[in-house]
Coordinates of C-alpha atoms in Angstrom, one line a residue:
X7 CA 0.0 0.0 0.0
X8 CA 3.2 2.2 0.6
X9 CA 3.8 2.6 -3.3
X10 CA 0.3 4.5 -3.6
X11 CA -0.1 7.9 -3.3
X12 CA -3.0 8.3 -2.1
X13 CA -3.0 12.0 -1.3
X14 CA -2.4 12.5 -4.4
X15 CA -5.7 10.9 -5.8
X16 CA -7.9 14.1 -3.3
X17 CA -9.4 16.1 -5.5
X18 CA -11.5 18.8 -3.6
X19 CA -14.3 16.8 -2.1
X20 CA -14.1 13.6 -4.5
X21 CA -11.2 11.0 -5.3
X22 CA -10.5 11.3 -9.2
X23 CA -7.1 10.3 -11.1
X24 CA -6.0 8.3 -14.7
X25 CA -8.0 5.8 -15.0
X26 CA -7.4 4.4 -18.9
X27 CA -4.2 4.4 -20.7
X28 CA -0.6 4.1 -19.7
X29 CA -0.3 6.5 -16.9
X30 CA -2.6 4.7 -14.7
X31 CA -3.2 6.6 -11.0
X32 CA -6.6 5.3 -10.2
X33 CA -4.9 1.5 -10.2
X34 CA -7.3 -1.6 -9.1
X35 CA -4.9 -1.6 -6.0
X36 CA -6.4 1.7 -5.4
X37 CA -9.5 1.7 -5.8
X38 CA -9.8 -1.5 -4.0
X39 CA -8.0 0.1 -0.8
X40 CA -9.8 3.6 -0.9
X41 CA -13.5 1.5 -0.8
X42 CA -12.4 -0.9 1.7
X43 CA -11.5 2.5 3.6
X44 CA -14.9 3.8 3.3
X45 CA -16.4 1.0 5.2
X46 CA -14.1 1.8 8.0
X47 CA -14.4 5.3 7.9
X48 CA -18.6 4.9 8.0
X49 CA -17.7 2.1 10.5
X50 CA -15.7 4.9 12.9
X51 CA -18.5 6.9 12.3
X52 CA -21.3 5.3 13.0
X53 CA -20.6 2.5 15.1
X54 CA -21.4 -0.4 12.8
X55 CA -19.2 -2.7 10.8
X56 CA -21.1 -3.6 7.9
X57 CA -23.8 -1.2 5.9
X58 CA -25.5 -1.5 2.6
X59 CA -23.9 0.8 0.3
X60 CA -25.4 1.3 -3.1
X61 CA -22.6 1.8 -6.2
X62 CA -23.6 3.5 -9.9
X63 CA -21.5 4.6 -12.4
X64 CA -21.7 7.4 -15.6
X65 CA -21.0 6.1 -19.2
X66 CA -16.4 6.3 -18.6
X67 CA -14.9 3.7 -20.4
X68 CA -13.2 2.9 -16.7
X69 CA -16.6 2.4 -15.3
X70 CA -16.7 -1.7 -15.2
X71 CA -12.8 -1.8 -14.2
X72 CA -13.2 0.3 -11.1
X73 CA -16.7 -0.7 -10.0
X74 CA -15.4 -4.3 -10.4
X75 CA -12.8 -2.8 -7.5
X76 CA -15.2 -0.9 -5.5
X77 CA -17.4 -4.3 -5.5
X78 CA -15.0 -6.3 -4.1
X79 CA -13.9 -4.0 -1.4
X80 CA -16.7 -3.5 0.1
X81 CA -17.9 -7.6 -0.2
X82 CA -14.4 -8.3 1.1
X83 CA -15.1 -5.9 4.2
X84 CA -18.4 -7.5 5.3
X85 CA -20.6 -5.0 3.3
X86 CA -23.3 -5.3 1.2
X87 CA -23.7 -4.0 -2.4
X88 CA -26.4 -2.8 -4.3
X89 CA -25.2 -2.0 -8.0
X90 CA -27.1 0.3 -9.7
X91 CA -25.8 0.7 -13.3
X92 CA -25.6 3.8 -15.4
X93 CA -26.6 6.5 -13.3
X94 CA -26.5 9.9 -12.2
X95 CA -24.3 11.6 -9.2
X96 CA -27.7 13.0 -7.9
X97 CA -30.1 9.9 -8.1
X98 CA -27.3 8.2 -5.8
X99 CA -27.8 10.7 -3.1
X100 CA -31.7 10.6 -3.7
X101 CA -31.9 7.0 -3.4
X102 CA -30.2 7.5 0.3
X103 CA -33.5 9.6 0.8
X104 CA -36.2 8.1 -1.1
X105 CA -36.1 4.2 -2.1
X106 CA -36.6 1.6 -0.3
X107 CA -33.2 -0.5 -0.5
X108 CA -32.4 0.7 3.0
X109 CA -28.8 1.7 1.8
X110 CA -26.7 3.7 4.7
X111 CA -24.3 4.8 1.6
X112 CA -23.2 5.4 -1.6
X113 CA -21.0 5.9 -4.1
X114 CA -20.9 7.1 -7.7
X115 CA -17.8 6.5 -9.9
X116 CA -17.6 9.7 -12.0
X117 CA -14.7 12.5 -12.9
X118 CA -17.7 14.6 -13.8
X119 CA -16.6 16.9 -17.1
X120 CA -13.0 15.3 -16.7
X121 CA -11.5 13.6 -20.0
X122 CA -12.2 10.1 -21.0
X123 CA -9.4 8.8 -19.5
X124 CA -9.8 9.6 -16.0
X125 CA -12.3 8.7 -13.2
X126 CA -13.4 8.5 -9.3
X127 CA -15.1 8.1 -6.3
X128 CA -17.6 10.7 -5.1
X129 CA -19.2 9.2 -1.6
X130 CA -22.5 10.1 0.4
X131 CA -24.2 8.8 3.5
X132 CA -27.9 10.4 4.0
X133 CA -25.9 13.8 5.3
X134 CA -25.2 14.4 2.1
X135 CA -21.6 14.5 -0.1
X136 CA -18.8 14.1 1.8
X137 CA -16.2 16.9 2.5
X138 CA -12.6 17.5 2.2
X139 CA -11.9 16.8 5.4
X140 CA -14.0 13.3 5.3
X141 CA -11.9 12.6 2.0
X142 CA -8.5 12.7 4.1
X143 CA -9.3 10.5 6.5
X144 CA -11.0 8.0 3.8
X145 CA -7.0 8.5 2.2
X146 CA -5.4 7.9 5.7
X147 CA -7.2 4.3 6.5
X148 CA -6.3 3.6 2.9
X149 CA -2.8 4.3 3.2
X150 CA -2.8 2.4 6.4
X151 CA -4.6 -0.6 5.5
X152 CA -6.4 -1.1 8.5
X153 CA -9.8 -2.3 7.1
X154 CA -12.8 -4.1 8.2
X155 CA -13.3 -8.0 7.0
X156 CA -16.1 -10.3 5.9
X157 CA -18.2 -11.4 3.0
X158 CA -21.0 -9.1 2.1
X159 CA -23.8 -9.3 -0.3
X160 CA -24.6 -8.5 -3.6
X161 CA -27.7 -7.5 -5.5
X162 CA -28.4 -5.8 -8.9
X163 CA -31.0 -2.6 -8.7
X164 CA -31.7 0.3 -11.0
X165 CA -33.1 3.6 -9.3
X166 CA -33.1 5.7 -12.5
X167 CA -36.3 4.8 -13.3
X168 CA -37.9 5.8 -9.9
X169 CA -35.6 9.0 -10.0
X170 CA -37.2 10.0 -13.2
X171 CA -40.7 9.8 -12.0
X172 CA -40.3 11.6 -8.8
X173 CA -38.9 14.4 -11.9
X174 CA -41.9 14.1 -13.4
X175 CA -44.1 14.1 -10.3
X176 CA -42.5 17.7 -8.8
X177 CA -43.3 19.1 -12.4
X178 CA -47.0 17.7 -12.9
X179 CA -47.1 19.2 -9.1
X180 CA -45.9 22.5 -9.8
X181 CA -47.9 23.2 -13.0
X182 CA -51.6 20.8 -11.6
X183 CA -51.1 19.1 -15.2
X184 CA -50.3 15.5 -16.4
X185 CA -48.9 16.5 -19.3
X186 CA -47.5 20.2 -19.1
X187 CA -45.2 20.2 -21.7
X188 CA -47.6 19.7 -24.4
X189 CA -47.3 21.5 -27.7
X190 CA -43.2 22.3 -26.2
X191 CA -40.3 21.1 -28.5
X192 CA -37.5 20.6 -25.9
X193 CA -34.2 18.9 -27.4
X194 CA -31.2 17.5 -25.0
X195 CA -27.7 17.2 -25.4
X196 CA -26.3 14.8 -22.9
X197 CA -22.6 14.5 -24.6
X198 CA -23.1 10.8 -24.5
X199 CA -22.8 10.6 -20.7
X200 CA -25.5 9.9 -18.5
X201 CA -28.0 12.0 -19.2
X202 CA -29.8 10.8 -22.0
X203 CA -32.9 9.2 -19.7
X204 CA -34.0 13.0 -19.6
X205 CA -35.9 12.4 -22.9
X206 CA -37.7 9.4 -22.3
X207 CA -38.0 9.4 -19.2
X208 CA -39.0 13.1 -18.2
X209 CA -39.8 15.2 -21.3
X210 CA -41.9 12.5 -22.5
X211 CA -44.2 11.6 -19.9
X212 CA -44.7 15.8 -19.6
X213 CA -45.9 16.2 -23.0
X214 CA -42.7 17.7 -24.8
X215 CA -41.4 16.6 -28.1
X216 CA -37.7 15.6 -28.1
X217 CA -37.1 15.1 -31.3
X218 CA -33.8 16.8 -32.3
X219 CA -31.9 16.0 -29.0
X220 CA -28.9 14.4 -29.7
X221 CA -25.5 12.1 -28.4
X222 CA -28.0 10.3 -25.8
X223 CA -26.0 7.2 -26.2
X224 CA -23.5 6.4 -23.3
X225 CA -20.2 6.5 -25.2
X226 CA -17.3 6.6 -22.5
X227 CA -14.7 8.1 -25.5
X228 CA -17.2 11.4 -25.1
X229 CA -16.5 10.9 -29.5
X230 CA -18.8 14.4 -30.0
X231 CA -17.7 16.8 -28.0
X232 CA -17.1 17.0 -23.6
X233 CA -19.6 16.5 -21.5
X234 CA -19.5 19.7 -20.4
X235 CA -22.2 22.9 -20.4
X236 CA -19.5 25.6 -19.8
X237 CA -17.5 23.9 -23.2
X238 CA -17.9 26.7 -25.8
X239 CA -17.9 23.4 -28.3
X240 CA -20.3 21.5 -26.5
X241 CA -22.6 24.6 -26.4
X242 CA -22.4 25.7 -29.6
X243 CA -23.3 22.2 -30.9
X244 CA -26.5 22.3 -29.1
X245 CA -27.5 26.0 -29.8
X246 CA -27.2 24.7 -34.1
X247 CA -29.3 21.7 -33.2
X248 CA -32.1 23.9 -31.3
X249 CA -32.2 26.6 -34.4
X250 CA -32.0 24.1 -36.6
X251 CA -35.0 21.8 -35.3
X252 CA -37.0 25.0 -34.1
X253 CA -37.3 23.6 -30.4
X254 CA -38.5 25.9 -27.8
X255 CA -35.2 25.1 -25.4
X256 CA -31.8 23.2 -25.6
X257 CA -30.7 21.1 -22.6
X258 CA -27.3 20.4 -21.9
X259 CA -26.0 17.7 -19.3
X260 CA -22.2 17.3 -17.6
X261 CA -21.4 13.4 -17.4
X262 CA -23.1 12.7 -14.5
X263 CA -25.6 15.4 -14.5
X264 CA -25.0 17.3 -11.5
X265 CA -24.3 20.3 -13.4
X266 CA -26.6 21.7 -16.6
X267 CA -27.4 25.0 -18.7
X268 CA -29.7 25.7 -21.2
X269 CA -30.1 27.4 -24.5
X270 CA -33.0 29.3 -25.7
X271 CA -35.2 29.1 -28.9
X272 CA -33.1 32.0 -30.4
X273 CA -29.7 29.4 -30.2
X274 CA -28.5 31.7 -27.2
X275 CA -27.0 30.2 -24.3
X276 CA -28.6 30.4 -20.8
X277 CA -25.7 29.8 -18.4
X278 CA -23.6 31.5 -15.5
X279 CA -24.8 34.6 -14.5
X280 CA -27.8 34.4 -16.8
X281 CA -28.6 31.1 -15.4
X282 CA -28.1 31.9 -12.2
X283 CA -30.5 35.1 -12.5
X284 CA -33.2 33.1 -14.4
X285 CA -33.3 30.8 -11.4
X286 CA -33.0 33.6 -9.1
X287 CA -36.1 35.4 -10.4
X288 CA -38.2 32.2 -9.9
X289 CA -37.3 31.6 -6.3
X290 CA -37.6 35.3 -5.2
X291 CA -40.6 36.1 -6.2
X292 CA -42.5 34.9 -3.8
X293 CA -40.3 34.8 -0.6
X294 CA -36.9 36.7 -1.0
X295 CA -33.9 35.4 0.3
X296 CA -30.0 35.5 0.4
X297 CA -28.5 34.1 -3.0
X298 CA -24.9 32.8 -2.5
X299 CA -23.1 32.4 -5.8
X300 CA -19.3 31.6 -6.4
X301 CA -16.9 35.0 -6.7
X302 CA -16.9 35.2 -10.4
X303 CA -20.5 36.7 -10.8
X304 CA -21.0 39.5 -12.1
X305 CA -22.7 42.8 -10.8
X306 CA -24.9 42.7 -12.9
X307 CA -26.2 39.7 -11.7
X308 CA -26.3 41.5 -8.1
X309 CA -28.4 44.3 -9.3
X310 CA -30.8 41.9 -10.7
X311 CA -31.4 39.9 -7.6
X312 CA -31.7 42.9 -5.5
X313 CA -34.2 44.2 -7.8
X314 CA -36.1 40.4 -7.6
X315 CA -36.4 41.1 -3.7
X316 CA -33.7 39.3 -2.6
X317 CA -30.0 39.8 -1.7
X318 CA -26.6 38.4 -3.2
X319 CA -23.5 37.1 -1.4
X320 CA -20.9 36.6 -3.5
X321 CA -19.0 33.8 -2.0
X322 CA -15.6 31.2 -3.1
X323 CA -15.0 29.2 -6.1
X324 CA -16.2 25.5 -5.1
X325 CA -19.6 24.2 -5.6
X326 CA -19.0 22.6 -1.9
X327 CA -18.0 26.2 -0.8
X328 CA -21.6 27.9 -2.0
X329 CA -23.5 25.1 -0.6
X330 CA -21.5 24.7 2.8
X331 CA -21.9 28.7 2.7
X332 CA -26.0 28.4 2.4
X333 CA -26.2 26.0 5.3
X334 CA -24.2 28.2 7.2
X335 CA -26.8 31.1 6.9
X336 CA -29.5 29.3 6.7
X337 CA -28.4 27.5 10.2
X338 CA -27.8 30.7 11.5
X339 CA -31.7 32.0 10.8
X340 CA -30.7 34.1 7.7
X341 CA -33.1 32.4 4.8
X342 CA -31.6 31.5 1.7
X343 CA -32.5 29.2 -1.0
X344 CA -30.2 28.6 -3.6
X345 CA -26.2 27.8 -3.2
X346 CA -25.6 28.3 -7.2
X347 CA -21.9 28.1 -9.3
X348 CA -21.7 29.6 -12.6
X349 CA -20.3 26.3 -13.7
X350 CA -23.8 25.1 -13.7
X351 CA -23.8 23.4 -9.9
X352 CA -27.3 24.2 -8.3
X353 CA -28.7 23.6 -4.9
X354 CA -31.9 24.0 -4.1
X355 CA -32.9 24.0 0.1
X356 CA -36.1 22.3 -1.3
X357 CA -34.2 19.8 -2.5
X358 CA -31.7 19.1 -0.3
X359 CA -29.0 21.3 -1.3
X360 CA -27.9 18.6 -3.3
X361 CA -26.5 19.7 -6.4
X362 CA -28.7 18.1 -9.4
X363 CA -28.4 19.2 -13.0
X364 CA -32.0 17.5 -13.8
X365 CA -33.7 19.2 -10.8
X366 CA -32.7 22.4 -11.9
X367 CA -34.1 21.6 -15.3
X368 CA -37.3 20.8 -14.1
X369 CA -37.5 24.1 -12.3
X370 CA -36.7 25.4 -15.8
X371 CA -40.1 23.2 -17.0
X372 CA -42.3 24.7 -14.7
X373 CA -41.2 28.1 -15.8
X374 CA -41.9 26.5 -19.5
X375 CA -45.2 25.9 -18.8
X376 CA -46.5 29.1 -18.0
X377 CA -45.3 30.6 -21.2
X378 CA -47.9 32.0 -23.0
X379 CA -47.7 32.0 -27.1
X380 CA -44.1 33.9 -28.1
X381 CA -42.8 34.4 -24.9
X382 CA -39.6 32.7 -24.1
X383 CA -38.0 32.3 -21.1
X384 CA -35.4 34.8 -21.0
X385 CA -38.3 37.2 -21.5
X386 CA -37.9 36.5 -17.2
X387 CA -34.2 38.3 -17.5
X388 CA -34.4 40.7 -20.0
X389 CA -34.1 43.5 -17.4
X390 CA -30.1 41.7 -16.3
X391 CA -27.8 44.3 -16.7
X392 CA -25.0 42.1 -19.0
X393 CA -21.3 43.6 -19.5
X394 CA -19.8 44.7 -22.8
X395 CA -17.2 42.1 -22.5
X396 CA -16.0 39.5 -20.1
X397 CA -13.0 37.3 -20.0
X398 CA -10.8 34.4 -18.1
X399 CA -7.0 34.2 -18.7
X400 CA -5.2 31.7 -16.5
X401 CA -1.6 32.6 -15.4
X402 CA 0.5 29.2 -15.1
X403 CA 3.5 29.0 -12.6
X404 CA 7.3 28.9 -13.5
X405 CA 9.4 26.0 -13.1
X406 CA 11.4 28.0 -10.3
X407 CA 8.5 28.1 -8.0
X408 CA 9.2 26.6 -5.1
X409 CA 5.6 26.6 -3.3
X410 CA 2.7 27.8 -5.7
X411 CA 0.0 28.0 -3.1
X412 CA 2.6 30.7 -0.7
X413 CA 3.5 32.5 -3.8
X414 CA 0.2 32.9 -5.0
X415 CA -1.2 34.2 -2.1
X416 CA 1.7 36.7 -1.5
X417 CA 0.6 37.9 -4.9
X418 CA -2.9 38.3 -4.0
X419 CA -2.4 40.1 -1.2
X420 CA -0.1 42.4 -2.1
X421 CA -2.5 43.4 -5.2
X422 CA -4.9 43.8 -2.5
X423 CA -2.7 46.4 -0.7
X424 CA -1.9 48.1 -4.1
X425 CA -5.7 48.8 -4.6
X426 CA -6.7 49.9 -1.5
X427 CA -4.2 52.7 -1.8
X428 CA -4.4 53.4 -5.5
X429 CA -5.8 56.4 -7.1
X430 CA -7.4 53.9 -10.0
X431 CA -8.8 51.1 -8.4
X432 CA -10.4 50.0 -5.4
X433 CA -10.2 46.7 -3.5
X434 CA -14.6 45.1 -3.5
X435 CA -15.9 45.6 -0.2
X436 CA -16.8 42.2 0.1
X437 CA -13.7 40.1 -1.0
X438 CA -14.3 36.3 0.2
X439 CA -11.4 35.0 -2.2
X440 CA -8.5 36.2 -4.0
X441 CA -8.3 39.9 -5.2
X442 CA -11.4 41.4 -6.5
X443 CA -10.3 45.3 -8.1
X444 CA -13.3 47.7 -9.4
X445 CA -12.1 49.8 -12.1
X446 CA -14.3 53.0 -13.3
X447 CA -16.2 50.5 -15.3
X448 CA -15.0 47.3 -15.0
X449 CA -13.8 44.7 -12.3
X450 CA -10.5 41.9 -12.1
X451 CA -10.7 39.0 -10.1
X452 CA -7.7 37.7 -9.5
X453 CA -7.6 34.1 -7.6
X454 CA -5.8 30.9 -6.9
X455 CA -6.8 27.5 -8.5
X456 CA -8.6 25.0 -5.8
X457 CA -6.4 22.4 -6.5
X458 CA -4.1 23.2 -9.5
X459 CA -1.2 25.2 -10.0
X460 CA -3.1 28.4 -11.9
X461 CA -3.8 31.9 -10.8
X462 CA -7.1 32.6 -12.8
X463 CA -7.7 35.7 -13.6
X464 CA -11.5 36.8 -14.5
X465 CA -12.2 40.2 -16.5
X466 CA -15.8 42.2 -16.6
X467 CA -16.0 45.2 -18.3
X468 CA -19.2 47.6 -19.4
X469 CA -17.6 49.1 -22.4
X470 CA -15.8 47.2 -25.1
X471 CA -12.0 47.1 -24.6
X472 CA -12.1 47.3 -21.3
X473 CA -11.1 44.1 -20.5
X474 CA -7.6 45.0 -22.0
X475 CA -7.3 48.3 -20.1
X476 CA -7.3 46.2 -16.8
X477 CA -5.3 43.7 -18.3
X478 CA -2.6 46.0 -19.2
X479 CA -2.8 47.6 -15.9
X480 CA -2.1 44.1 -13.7
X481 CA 0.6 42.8 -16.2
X482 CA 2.6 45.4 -15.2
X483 CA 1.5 44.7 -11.0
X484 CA 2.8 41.4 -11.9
X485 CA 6.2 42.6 -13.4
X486 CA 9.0 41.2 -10.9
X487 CA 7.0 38.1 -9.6
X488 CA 9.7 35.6 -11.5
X489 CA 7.8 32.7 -10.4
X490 CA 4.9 33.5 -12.5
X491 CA 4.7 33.0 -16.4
X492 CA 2.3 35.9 -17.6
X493 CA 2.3 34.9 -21.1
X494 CA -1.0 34.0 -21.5
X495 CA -1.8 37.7 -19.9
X496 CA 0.2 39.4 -22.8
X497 CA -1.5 37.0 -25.6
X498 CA -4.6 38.3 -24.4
X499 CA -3.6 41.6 -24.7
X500 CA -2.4 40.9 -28.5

């Protein structure tokens, strides 16, 4: 067990590494090691040593290799396993909630929007996703190789189809109709991953016509374009196919559907802060309510929920971070509904806060419905006050860095100290990560990677070239920082 590095294999909250090919990380050895680990670790935690822990997987090409792994470690630990096929990261929360297999766990083998190659472990017990915290211990046991012993169980059960219908149900709920959808053309784009049951198994039984969605066959080589609805490629391939086949809305899916946008009947994308506002103008409407988004947003997007009657905090990168931050407020009596990512992650309270890429579509639906003749649903955002131009450049690190993580935030905070006493800019007044700067009409984010090393660097301006003007203006705040290659900064300025 010495030879793995397990450490290695954390990625935020999940365990993800090479899982086809060559350059194997994720090895059988361990995958086997870091499952047998999570029946000790729910073992330490709640006082048991065996559970029934249910397993799914998306459409990777890794998929039968590692869940072969996963199987045994948990049989060989005394545990019981309840394999559930294709499925989606949400449904294997849900089914902790809402089936009757009695599971106390699961676990979905997924590298979400990753490449073909690689793959992991994302874990839940009915508390919802683990942390990062939970994910180092998991790695510690493993690397010690202290594990439980036994023969467990096995059993073969599908929950997709029972996922889909309590879809359906919230819908036909919502709207006080069977079949809502009726008379919509909605097309999906599920990048061959797994969310391809969307059409069959919720558009249809709502009344919508799919025809035109497209890549709904699992294909674990992803051979169209990545699974992905913040890929420009991906995007623009479904905003053709919903011109093309006149459909009322686009639907696009991440691998294992925890994450989603949308494109409207004009071939426009709905996604980040536009998503984020359409879904914000449906839940404040009636309530209010404290809208935590990830520090990217825009201020735009702040003026718009203000004027919807609620508030926004604008919190960390990290769909973990916006979620753990809602709970927080929320716990504290300060009501807030929706932990939101521009990457696409939603969580609803109603739901959860799990983050699920179909439940936010079906609040979407429900929207749909209430449409009368010509009106689309951006109609709902129109008033969104969108910039002139926005941009991300990502700043790599030398090879004479020494400690990326130190000198990236020594960077960050001495930009901070620049602004606060410059003449030009001025440091955000609230600042939860990195360095956010307002210009006279514009605003630079600078940041640190979660887990890589990259300094990204977002860009929001309301007049065109903008962008560049702030650009220019950090390059040369960056001048002297050796460890840090800016030549993507001065490409962007070309």
């Amino acid at each position: 067990m010495q030879s793995i590095e397990f450490k290695k294999l954390k990625s935020g909250t999940d365990v993800r590494g090479v899982a086809a090919g060559d350059k194997i990380t994720l090895t059988d050895e361990a995958v086997l090691a870091i499952s047998r680990a999570f029946v000790k670790w729910l073992g330490l935690k709640y006082g048991k040593d065996s559970f029934k822990i249910a397993v799914g997987h998306d459409s990777r090409i890794s998929a039968m290799r590692v869940f072969g792994k996963v199987r045994e470690g948990i049989i060989s630990s005394g545990s019981d396993v309840v394999y559930t096929g294709l499925s989606s990261t949400p449904s294997m929360f849900i089914l902790l909630k809402k089936s009757d297999m009695n599971c106390s766990a699961s676990i979905m083998i997924t590298a979400s929007h990753l490449p073909y190659d690689r793959n992991g472990l994302k874990f839940f017990t009915p508390d919802g996703g683990l942390d990062g915290k939970d994910i180092d211990e998991i790695l510690q046991i493993a690397e010690k190789g202290e594990f439980f012993s036994g023969a467990g169980k096995y059993e073969e059960r599908s929950f997709m189809d029972e996922y889909s219908s309590i879809l359906v149900d919230s819908v036909r709920k919502a709207c006080g109709s069977e079949k809502p959808l009726d008379g919509k053309k909605i097309i999906v784009d599920a990048g061959n991953g797994a969310g391809g049951f969307f059409t069959e198994k919720v558009l249809v039984p709502l009344g919508a016509n799919t025809d035109g969605s497209q890549f709904l066959k699992p294909d674990g080589l992803f051979p169209n374009h990545i699974p992905n609805p913040e890929d420009k490629d991906a995007i623009e391939s479904l905003s053709k196919a919903v011109v093309r086949t006149k459909a009322d809305l686009g639907i696009i899916f991440d691998t294992d559907v925890d994450r989603a946008g949308a494109v409207d009947s004009d071939g426009r994308e709905i996604n980040r802060n536009r998503l984020i506002a359409l879904v914000s103008a449906l839940l404040l409407k009636d309530k209010g309510g404290v809208i935590v988004t990830d520090s990217v947003t825009s201020d735009g997007l702040t003026e718009f929920i203000e004027k919807s009657g609620g508030s926004h905090l604008r919190f960390k990168r990290g769909y973990k971070n916006v979620i753990d931050k809602c709970l927080e407020l929320n716990a504290n009596g300060v009501y807030s509904p929706l932990a939101m990512e521009t990457s696409g992650h939603a969580a609803f309270m109603e739901n959860y806060f799990l983050d699920d890429g179909a439940y936010l579509v079906t609040k979407l639906l429900i929207a749909m419905a209430s449409l009368k003749d010509g009106e689309r649903l951006t109609g709902l955002i129109s008033s969104l006050p969108e910039p002139a131009e926005s941009a991300e450049v990502r700043l790599t690190f030398n090879e004479n860095s020494v400690d990326f993580k130190a000198e990236g935030k020594r960077v960050i905070e001495e930009l901070k100290e620049i602004a606060s006493s410059s003449s030009d800019m001025k440091l955000a007044a609230t600042n939860y990560e990195g360095a956010r700067i307002n210009f006279g009409n514009g605003w630079l984010l600078a940041r640190m990677s979660v887990h890589d090393p990259v300094m990204p660097l977002n860009f929001e301006s309301n007049t065109p070239g903008g962008n560049k003007v702030m650009a220019a203006r950090l390059l040369k705040l960056l001048e002297g920082y050796n460890f840090l290659n800016t030549e993507n900064l001065k490409k962007f300025l070309l």
